[in-house]
Amino acid sequence: MNNQLKHIVINRLLKFAGFLAIMYAITIHLSSCDKMTDNYQEFLKGGEIVYPGKADSLKVFPGKYRIGLSWLITSDPTITSAIVFWNAGKDSTLVPITRTSGIDTVNVILENLQELPYTFNVVTLDSKGNKSINTEIIGTVFGDIYRKRLLNRAIKGFTYTGNNMLTIQWVTADKGTLGEEIIYTDLNGASHTVISGVNSDEVQLEKYNPESGFSYTTVFTPDSMAIDTFKTAVEVIKPEIKKVEKEINRELFSLYELPGDYSVPNATANTVDKIWTNPKSLSESGTYISKVSGHPMPQWFTIDLGAVYELSRLKLFQRGLSEGTNVTRLYAGGNLMEFEVWGSLSPDLNYNPDDHNGNFGDSWVLLQACTVNRPSGNVIPAGATRGDNTSEDIAAAAAGHQFILENATEIRYIRIKAIKNWDSAARPFVNIASIDLSAMQY
């Protein structure tokens, strides 16, 4: 055999051997596939495994010894319930679900939990009991351990103004603060609850009573998703506010008629209320002028101040003018020379001083016996007018005659008891242009 023929024979033998190798590999592969098919069929003997749609967009909402969960059911119409597991599967709850045609939101609150962090697992179920793939989330339950760590928002300072307004200034609030709840009793005895927001630097308490103080708590949220808030322990605050002497609001005054009082005017233009409605100055017309006939000196009348005060000072303005011809009425006629100021918290409504020689009884206290000073020193009574008033006499009357009430105490009612006037004929006139009262107030 020549060399060319030998090369052709060898080449064909190699190709045939390769063909046999390929056929053997195919046979082995087909045999293996048959075995896999047999195994798969064995696995599906109980039917095909079905997984309902899982809980989507699972969220957790921390609370006080409880927690909230929510999730979406987006597409699977066969879902009828869900099971929530916690405590490593030791605890669970079944949540019924009613599907609609759209996306449904499922909400559940788990109560009576311990103050711990938890891992929650949610699986959904269809009507045949098939379970979805597990959805997991971590959430924390809060309680007294958390609450006891909370501190009230600190107070920077206080401002108390003459209109009985207390302003509380706050420092910057701690993280998680929602605001403050302030409770106080006002000057009228009414209780108020005031809420101060976390973004407020201050809060105001109207008609604040310094004797009562106030209490407050701070409200916190442990998490922006929390379903419950927490309050700090109640803290009672009584700021140190000192009393100062201030004029009393005369708009609250009113006549308080009691047995034996004498407040009848000599004319309709001269009623006793002029004493507190007239300007705080001398006045010629429209002043209080008592009726001449009737009760002789001493005579008195009673004023309700409208509130309880610790009286400290009284200022009296005479009938007359500080300039012009009517200055002659100053220190003359029925203008008071001597009088007494009495006070009471609760007058005896059945007690008539006329039946007791002018004594006011135990329900009244003498605050001050007063004598009007005439700087010129001449205290000789005159008639309706006089022409010897000096510039000092006129200036003293124009400024108002001030009397410190040395026996000051808390009272609501005052009695002005006229003892003597500047009338030379001893006629029982009582002339008063106006009075002004001051008290020690917060």
Short mmCIF file of C-alpha atoms in Angstrom, two decimals:
data_model
loop_
_atom_site.label_atom_id
_atom_site.label_comp_id
_atom_site.label_asym_id
_atom_site.label_seq_id
_atom_site.Cartn_x
_atom_site.Cartn_y
_atom_site.Cartn_z
CA MET A 1 0.00 0.00 0.00
CA ASN A 2 1.45 3.27 -0.93
CA ASN A 3 1.73 6.11 1.53
CA GLN A 4 -1.19 8.13 0.14
CA LEU A 5 -3.63 5.26 0.50
CA LYS A 6 -2.39 4.52 4.01
CA HIS A 7 -3.10 8.17 5.04
CA ILE A 8 -6.69 7.98 3.76
CA VAL A 9 -7.43 4.75 5.69
CA ILE A 10 -6.08 6.14 8.96
CA ASN A 11 -8.08 9.37 8.62
CA ARG A 12 -11.34 7.47 8.12
CA LEU A 13 -10.66 5.22 11.12
CA LEU A 14 -10.21 8.29 13.33
CA LYS A 15 -13.47 9.85 12.16
CA PHE A 16 -15.36 6.61 12.86
CA ALA A 17 -13.89 6.42 16.36
CA GLY A 18 -15.01 10.01 17.04
CA PHE A 19 -18.52 9.15 15.87
CA LEU A 20 -18.68 6.22 18.27
CA ALA A 21 -17.59 8.47 21.17
CA ILE A 22 -20.31 11.04 20.43
CA MET A 23 -23.00 8.38 20.23
CA TYR A 24 -21.93 6.96 23.58
CA ALA A 25 -22.13 10.44 25.23
CA ILE A 26 -25.62 11.03 23.86
CA THR A 27 -26.79 7.69 25.20
CA ILE A 28 -25.45 8.50 28.69
CA HIS A 29 -27.12 11.97 28.67
CA LEU A 30 -30.51 10.64 27.65
CA SER A 31 -30.37 8.06 30.35
CA SER A 32 -29.64 10.79 32.96
CA CYS A 33 -32.57 12.98 31.80
CA ASP A 34 -34.95 10.07 32.20
CA LYS A 35 -33.87 9.69 35.83
CA MET A 36 -34.38 13.48 36.56
CA THR A 37 -37.85 13.34 35.06
CA ASP A 38 -38.66 10.40 37.27
CA ASN A 39 -37.49 12.36 40.38
CA TYR A 40 -39.51 15.54 39.47
CA GLN A 41 -42.66 13.52 38.91
CA GLU A 42 -42.12 11.90 42.29
CA PHE A 43 -41.88 15.41 43.90
CA LEU A 44 -45.16 16.58 42.29
CA LYS A 45 -47.21 13.59 43.35
CA GLY A 46 -49.11 15.88 45.90
CA GLY A 47 -49.78 18.62 43.34
CA GLU A 48 -47.93 21.77 42.28
CA ILE A 49 -46.75 24.10 45.14
CA VAL A 50 -48.69 27.45 45.22
CA TYR A 51 -47.36 30.58 46.95
CA PRO A 52 -49.93 33.36 47.64
CA GLY A 53 -48.80 36.96 47.24
CA LYS A 54 -46.63 38.04 50.16
CA ALA A 55 -47.19 41.03 52.48
CA ASP A 56 -45.92 44.05 50.59
CA SER A 57 -44.51 47.32 52.01
CA LEU A 58 -44.56 46.05 55.60
CA LYS A 59 -44.34 48.90 58.16
CA VAL A 60 -44.08 49.00 61.95
CA PHE A 61 -45.60 51.59 64.33
CA PRO A 62 -44.17 51.60 67.88
CA GLY A 63 -46.49 52.12 70.85
CA LYS A 64 -46.86 51.90 74.61
CA TYR A 65 -46.82 48.21 75.48
CA ARG A 66 -48.23 47.60 72.00
CA ILE A 67 -47.20 47.91 68.39
CA GLY A 68 -48.91 48.44 65.05
CA LEU A 69 -48.17 46.73 61.74
CA SER A 70 -49.46 47.49 58.28
CA TRP A 71 -48.86 46.04 54.83
CA LEU A 72 -50.32 46.00 51.33
CA ILE A 73 -52.02 43.18 49.42
CA THR A 74 -51.38 44.24 45.85
CA SER A 75 -52.55 41.57 43.39
CA ASP A 76 -53.49 38.12 44.70
CA PRO A 77 -57.31 37.86 45.01
CA THR A 78 -57.14 34.47 46.75
CA ILE A 79 -55.66 35.74 50.02
CA THR A 80 -58.07 35.34 52.95
CA SER A 81 -55.87 35.85 56.02
CA ALA A 82 -52.40 36.40 57.36
CA ILE A 83 -50.44 35.20 60.36
CA VAL A 84 -48.08 37.45 62.32
CA PHE A 85 -45.34 35.66 64.28
CA TRP A 86 -43.03 37.07 66.97
CA ASN A 87 -40.89 35.79 69.85
CA ALA A 88 -39.10 33.49 67.42
CA GLY A 89 -42.45 32.05 66.33
CA LYS A 90 -43.64 31.26 69.86
CA ASP A 91 -46.41 33.88 69.65
CA SER A 92 -48.70 34.56 66.72
CA THR A 93 -52.03 36.04 65.74
CA LEU A 94 -54.36 35.34 62.83
CA VAL A 95 -55.50 38.35 60.83
CA PRO A 96 -58.63 37.90 58.66
CA ILE A 97 -58.43 39.71 55.31
CA THR A 98 -61.31 40.71 53.05
CA ARG A 99 -60.05 41.47 49.55
CA THR A 100 -61.39 44.12 47.23
CA SER A 101 -60.78 44.61 43.56
CA GLY A 102 -57.82 46.94 44.18
CA ILE A 103 -54.84 47.26 46.48
CA ASP A 104 -55.81 46.59 50.09
CA THR A 105 -54.11 47.86 53.24
CA VAL A 106 -54.06 45.57 56.25
CA ASN A 107 -53.66 47.09 59.73
CA VAL A 108 -53.19 45.22 62.97
CA ILE A 109 -52.27 46.26 66.53
CA LEU A 110 -50.66 43.77 68.89
CA GLU A 111 -51.51 44.56 72.52
CA ASN A 112 -49.99 43.68 75.91
CA LEU A 113 -46.40 43.33 74.73
CA GLN A 114 -43.30 43.70 76.88
CA GLU A 115 -41.01 46.68 76.48
CA LEU A 116 -38.57 45.04 74.06
CA PRO A 117 -37.38 45.08 70.45
CA TYR A 118 -39.13 42.39 68.39
CA THR A 119 -38.74 40.70 65.02
CA PHE A 120 -42.11 40.22 63.32
CA ASN A 121 -42.77 37.80 60.46
CA VAL A 122 -45.86 37.99 58.29
CA VAL A 123 -47.13 35.26 55.92
CA THR A 124 -50.35 35.40 53.97
CA LEU A 125 -52.71 32.45 53.37
CA ASP A 126 -55.25 31.63 50.71
CA SER A 127 -58.48 29.68 51.18
CA LYS A 128 -56.64 26.38 50.65
CA GLY A 129 -54.11 27.07 53.38
CA ASN A 130 -51.22 27.82 51.07
CA LYS A 131 -48.66 30.12 52.68
CA SER A 132 -46.74 32.98 51.12
CA ILE A 133 -43.08 33.72 51.36
CA ASN A 134 -42.22 35.25 54.75
CA THR A 135 -41.92 39.05 55.16
CA GLU A 136 -39.88 40.27 58.13
CA ILE A 137 -39.54 43.58 60.01
CA ILE A 138 -38.03 44.74 63.34
CA GLY A 139 -39.90 47.05 65.73
CA THR A 140 -39.58 48.28 69.34
CA VAL A 141 -42.26 48.38 72.04
CA PHE A 142 -41.88 51.22 74.59
CA GLY A 143 -43.08 51.54 78.18
CA ASP A 144 -42.16 52.83 81.64
CA ILE A 145 -38.45 52.26 81.21
CA TYR A 146 -38.48 54.70 78.30
CA ARG A 147 -40.85 57.14 80.06
CA LYS A 148 -38.73 57.36 83.21
CA ARG A 149 -35.76 58.51 81.13
CA LEU A 150 -37.69 61.52 79.84
CA LEU A 151 -37.11 64.97 81.34
CA ASN A 152 -39.37 68.01 81.33
CA ARG A 153 -38.39 70.76 78.97
CA ALA A 154 -36.20 73.18 80.93
CA ILE A 155 -37.45 76.70 81.72
CA LYS A 156 -35.17 79.59 80.84
CA GLY A 157 -37.05 82.24 82.84
CA PHE A 158 -40.29 84.03 83.70
CA THR A 159 -41.80 87.47 83.07
CA TYR A 160 -44.80 88.74 85.04
CA THR A 161 -46.52 91.90 83.83
CA GLY A 162 -49.01 94.27 85.42
CA ASN A 163 -51.95 92.74 83.56
CA ASN A 164 -51.53 89.47 85.48
CA MET A 165 -49.81 87.78 82.54
CA LEU A 166 -47.09 85.22 83.22
CA THR A 167 -44.76 84.47 80.32
CA ILE A 168 -42.69 81.26 80.48
CA GLN A 169 -39.52 81.19 78.38
CA TRP A 170 -38.28 77.74 77.28
CA VAL A 171 -34.83 76.40 76.43
CA THR A 172 -34.44 74.39 73.22
CA ALA A 173 -36.53 71.21 73.34
CA ASP A 174 -34.98 67.73 73.43
CA LYS A 175 -35.28 65.36 70.48
CA GLY A 176 -38.67 63.68 70.37
CA THR A 177 -40.48 66.53 72.17
CA LEU A 178 -43.96 67.32 70.85
CA GLY A 179 -44.81 70.10 73.31
CA GLU A 180 -45.74 70.99 76.87
CA GLU A 181 -49.04 70.77 78.75
CA ILE A 182 -49.41 73.49 81.41
CA ILE A 183 -52.21 73.47 84.00
CA TYR A 184 -52.97 76.43 86.29
CA THR A 185 -55.76 78.10 88.24
CA ASP A 186 -56.36 81.77 87.42
CA LEU A 187 -57.23 84.69 89.69
CA ASN A 188 -60.94 83.86 89.38
CA GLY A 189 -60.45 80.26 90.46
CA ALA A 190 -60.97 78.83 86.96
CA SER A 191 -58.70 75.98 85.83
CA HIS A 192 -56.91 76.20 82.47
CA THR A 193 -54.88 73.80 80.35
CA VAL A 194 -52.50 75.47 77.91
CA ILE A 195 -50.53 73.63 75.19
CA SER A 196 -47.14 74.98 74.15
CA GLY A 197 -45.79 73.63 70.86
CA VAL A 198 -42.27 72.32 70.45
CA ASN A 199 -41.40 75.21 68.13
CA SER A 200 -42.56 77.87 70.62
CA ASP A 201 -39.88 79.66 72.61
CA GLU A 202 -42.43 80.92 75.16
CA VAL A 203 -46.02 80.56 76.36
CA GLN A 204 -48.32 82.98 78.20
CA LEU A 205 -50.70 82.29 81.08
CA GLU A 206 -53.48 84.89 81.34
CA LYS A 207 -54.93 86.06 84.70
CA TYR A 208 -52.17 84.08 86.38
CA ASN A 209 -52.41 83.71 90.16
CA PRO A 210 -48.90 83.83 91.69
CA GLU A 211 -50.22 82.21 94.86
CA SER A 212 -51.22 79.05 92.97
CA GLY A 213 -48.26 78.47 90.67
CA PHE A 214 -48.63 75.98 87.82
CA SER A 215 -47.82 72.40 86.91
CA TYR A 216 -46.59 71.03 83.60
CA THR A 217 -45.54 67.93 81.74
CA THR A 218 -43.64 67.47 78.48
CA VAL A 219 -45.09 65.23 75.77
CA PHE A 220 -42.68 63.00 73.81
CA THR A 221 -42.88 60.61 70.89
CA PRO A 222 -40.29 57.80 70.78
CA ASP A 223 -40.48 57.53 66.99
CA SER A 224 -41.95 59.49 64.10
CA MET A 225 -44.12 56.44 63.30
CA ALA A 226 -45.28 55.91 66.90
CA ILE A 227 -48.99 55.43 67.66
CA ASP A 228 -48.65 56.56 71.30
CA THR A 229 -47.10 59.53 73.10
CA PHE A 230 -45.48 59.67 76.52
CA LYS A 231 -45.66 62.33 79.26
CA THR A 232 -43.04 63.14 81.83
CA ALA A 233 -43.90 63.15 85.53
CA VAL A 234 -45.89 66.24 86.60
CA GLU A 235 -43.68 69.05 87.87
CA VAL A 236 -45.12 71.83 90.09
CA ILE A 237 -43.58 75.29 89.68
CA LYS A 238 -44.20 78.41 91.75
CA PRO A 239 -42.06 81.27 90.44
CA GLU A 240 -40.95 83.82 93.01
CA ILE A 241 -42.91 86.93 92.09
CA LYS A 242 -42.72 89.91 94.45
CA LYS A 243 -45.63 92.21 95.17
CA VAL A 244 -45.34 95.87 94.27
CA GLU A 245 -47.64 98.80 94.98
CA LYS A 246 -49.96 99.42 92.06
CA GLU A 247 -53.16 101.38 91.53
CA ILE A 248 -56.39 99.40 91.70
CA ASN A 249 -58.61 99.20 88.64
CA ARG A 250 -61.46 101.54 89.57
CA GLU A 251 -63.67 100.15 86.81
CA LEU A 252 -64.48 97.24 89.13
CA PHE A 253 -65.84 99.51 91.91
CA SER A 254 -69.52 99.68 92.80
CA LEU A 255 -71.67 101.04 95.62
CA TYR A 256 -72.40 98.41 98.28
CA GLU A 257 -75.37 99.54 100.35
CA LEU A 258 -75.42 98.28 103.95
CA PRO A 259 -77.69 99.09 106.92
CA GLY A 260 -76.93 102.57 108.26
CA ASP A 261 -74.99 103.71 105.17
CA TYR A 262 -75.49 107.25 104.01
CA SER A 263 -74.84 107.81 100.31
CA VAL A 264 -77.84 109.90 99.22
CA PRO A 265 -76.67 112.81 96.98
CA ASN A 266 -77.98 116.36 97.02
CA ALA A 267 -78.67 116.14 93.27
CA THR A 268 -78.75 113.59 90.46
CA ALA A 269 -75.45 114.98 89.14
CA ASN A 270 -73.68 114.38 92.43
CA THR A 271 -74.03 110.62 92.98
CA VAL A 272 -71.47 108.68 94.98
CA ASP A 273 -70.16 106.80 91.94
CA LYS A 274 -68.46 110.05 90.84
CA ILE A 275 -65.82 109.19 93.41
CA TRP A 276 -64.43 106.43 91.15
CA THR A 277 -65.69 107.52 87.71
CA ASN A 278 -64.30 111.08 87.83
CA PRO A 279 -60.72 111.67 86.67
CA LYS A 280 -58.11 111.44 89.40
CA SER A 281 -58.00 115.19 89.92
CA LEU A 282 -59.80 118.12 91.48
CA SER A 283 -63.26 118.79 90.09
CA GLU A 284 -65.86 121.43 90.62
CA SER A 285 -68.93 119.98 88.94
CA GLY A 286 -70.22 116.42 88.96
CA THR A 287 -68.59 115.56 92.27
CA TYR A 288 -70.16 113.59 95.09
CA ILE A 289 -72.03 115.94 97.41
CA SER A 290 -74.07 114.31 100.15
CA LYS A 291 -77.55 115.52 101.04
CA VAL A 292 -77.54 118.11 103.86
CA SER A 293 -80.65 117.01 105.70
CA GLY A 294 -80.71 113.62 107.35
CA HIS A 295 -77.81 111.84 108.92
CA PRO A 296 -75.44 114.14 110.84
CA MET A 297 -71.70 113.60 111.19
CA PRO A 298 -70.30 111.03 111.27
CA GLN A 299 -71.72 109.49 108.10
CA TRP A 300 -70.33 106.74 105.92
CA PHE A 301 -70.80 104.75 102.75
CA THR A 302 -69.43 101.42 101.47
CA ILE A 303 -67.67 100.56 98.19
CA ASP A 304 -67.18 97.07 96.74
CA LEU A 305 -63.72 97.06 95.13
CA GLY A 306 -64.67 94.09 92.93
CA ALA A 307 -61.76 91.91 94.12
CA VAL A 308 -59.66 91.20 97.18
CA TYR A 309 -56.72 93.57 97.70
CA GLU A 310 -54.01 94.24 100.23
CA LEU A 311 -54.70 97.99 100.36
CA SER A 312 -51.69 100.21 100.95
CA ARG A 313 -52.56 103.80 100.04
CA LEU A 314 -55.51 106.15 99.42
CA LYS A 315 -55.41 109.45 97.57
CA LEU A 316 -58.21 111.99 98.03
CA PHE A 317 -59.07 114.84 95.66
CA GLN A 318 -61.19 117.75 96.96
CA ARG A 319 -64.08 119.50 95.33
CA GLY A 320 -62.66 122.60 93.61
CA LEU A 321 -60.24 123.69 90.91
CA SER A 322 -56.52 124.24 91.10
CA GLU A 323 -56.77 127.48 89.12
CA GLY A 324 -59.45 130.07 88.53
CA THR A 325 -62.00 131.43 90.95
CA ASN A 326 -63.10 128.06 92.29
CA VAL A 327 -59.87 127.52 94.18
CA THR A 328 -61.82 129.22 96.93
CA ARG A 329 -63.77 125.98 97.47
CA LEU A 330 -60.61 124.13 98.51
CA TYR A 331 -60.36 123.47 102.28
CA ALA A 332 -63.87 124.85 102.67
CA GLY A 333 -67.50 123.75 102.97
CA GLY A 334 -68.13 120.02 102.79
CA ASN A 335 -64.59 119.01 101.75
CA LEU A 336 -63.32 116.46 104.22
CA MET A 337 -60.94 117.47 107.00
CA GLU A 338 -61.03 114.25 109.06
CA PHE A 339 -62.17 110.81 107.99
CA GLU A 340 -61.49 107.12 108.56
CA VAL A 341 -60.92 104.29 106.10
CA TRP A 342 -62.28 100.88 107.14
CA GLY A 343 -61.96 97.53 105.38
CA SER A 344 -63.73 94.17 105.38
CA LEU A 345 -63.54 90.86 103.57
CA SER A 346 -67.11 89.88 104.41
CA PRO A 347 -69.32 92.53 106.03
CA ASP A 348 -72.18 91.52 108.33
CA LEU A 349 -75.24 92.26 106.20
CA ASN A 350 -77.52 92.57 109.22
CA TYR A 351 -75.35 94.86 111.35
CA ASN A 352 -76.42 98.53 111.57
CA PRO A 353 -73.80 100.84 113.12
CA ASP A 354 -76.56 103.28 114.11
CA ASP A 355 -77.73 100.69 116.61
CA HIS A 356 -74.22 100.48 118.11
CA ASN A 357 -73.22 104.17 118.57
CA GLY A 358 -71.52 104.23 115.16
CA ASN A 359 -69.39 101.14 115.83
CA PHE A 360 -68.93 98.97 112.73
CA GLY A 361 -68.62 95.62 114.51
CA ASP A 362 -66.13 92.78 114.27
CA SER A 363 -66.41 92.31 110.51
CA TRP A 364 -64.61 95.61 109.89
CA VAL A 365 -61.04 96.76 110.63
CA LEU A 366 -59.80 100.34 110.80
CA LEU A 367 -57.18 100.79 108.09
CA GLN A 368 -56.28 104.40 108.81
CA ALA A 369 -57.55 107.58 110.50
CA CYS A 370 -56.86 110.46 108.10
CA THR A 371 -56.55 114.23 108.43
CA VAL A 372 -56.27 116.46 105.35
CA ASN A 373 -53.14 118.59 105.62
CA ARG A 374 -53.33 122.29 104.67
CA PRO A 375 -49.69 123.42 104.15
CA SER A 376 -50.40 127.00 105.26
CA GLY A 377 -51.28 125.57 108.66
CA ASN A 378 -54.58 127.40 108.96
CA VAL A 379 -57.15 124.75 109.87
CA ILE A 380 -59.95 127.14 110.83
CA PRO A 381 -63.13 125.99 109.04
CA ALA A 382 -64.72 128.31 106.52
CA GLY A 383 -68.02 128.63 104.76
CA ALA A 384 -68.66 127.38 101.23
CA THR A 385 -65.56 129.25 100.02
CA ARG A 386 -62.43 130.84 101.37
CA GLY A 387 -59.96 133.39 99.97
CA ASP A 388 -56.81 132.58 101.94
CA ASN A 389 -55.52 129.49 100.12
CA THR A 390 -51.82 129.84 99.43
CA SER A 391 -50.06 128.47 96.35
CA GLU A 392 -48.78 125.64 98.55
CA ASP A 393 -52.32 124.86 99.70
CA ILE A 394 -53.54 124.74 96.11
CA ALA A 395 -50.59 122.62 94.94
CA ALA A 396 -51.16 120.08 97.73
CA ALA A 397 -54.83 119.77 96.83
CA ALA A 398 -54.04 119.47 93.11
CA ALA A 399 -51.56 116.65 93.80
CA GLY A 400 -54.12 114.81 95.91
CA HIS A 401 -53.88 114.13 99.61
CA GLN A 402 -52.17 110.77 100.14
CA PHE A 403 -52.67 108.55 103.16
CA ILE A 404 -50.71 105.39 103.87
CA LEU A 405 -53.04 102.70 105.22
CA GLU A 406 -50.85 101.49 108.04
CA ASN A 407 -53.21 98.70 109.13
CA ALA A 408 -53.46 97.34 105.60
CA THR A 409 -54.82 93.85 105.26
CA GLU A 410 -56.59 91.84 102.56
CA ILE A 411 -60.07 93.27 102.08
CA ARG A 412 -62.68 93.63 99.38
CA TYR A 413 -64.94 96.33 100.83
CA ILE A 414 -63.98 99.77 102.13
CA ARG A 415 -65.98 102.24 104.21
CA ILE A 416 -65.18 105.91 104.20
CA LYS A 417 -66.40 107.39 107.48
CA ALA A 418 -66.66 111.20 107.41
CA ILE A 419 -65.81 112.62 110.86
CA LYS A 420 -65.37 116.35 110.20
CA ASN A 421 -65.45 118.71 107.24
CA TRP A 422 -64.17 122.24 106.57
CA ASP A 423 -67.62 123.84 106.98
CA SER A 424 -67.74 126.57 109.63
CA ALA A 425 -71.47 126.09 110.13
CA ALA A 426 -70.95 122.36 110.87
CA ARG A 427 -73.39 121.39 108.13
CA PRO A 428 -73.04 117.62 107.41
CA PHE A 429 -71.93 117.92 103.81
CA VAL A 430 -69.51 115.34 102.39
CA ASN A 431 -67.80 116.62 99.23
CA ILE A 432 -65.38 114.34 97.32
CA ALA A 433 -64.17 114.88 93.74
CA SER A 434 -62.52 111.44 93.46
CA ILE A 435 -60.37 108.89 95.23
CA ASP A 436 -57.57 106.64 94.05
CA LEU A 437 -56.59 103.41 95.81
CA SER A 438 -53.33 101.48 95.62
CA ALA A 439 -52.59 97.95 96.84
CA MET A 440 -49.67 95.59 97.09
CA GLN A 441 -50.11 93.43 94.00
CA TYR A 442 -48.14 90.96 91.94
#
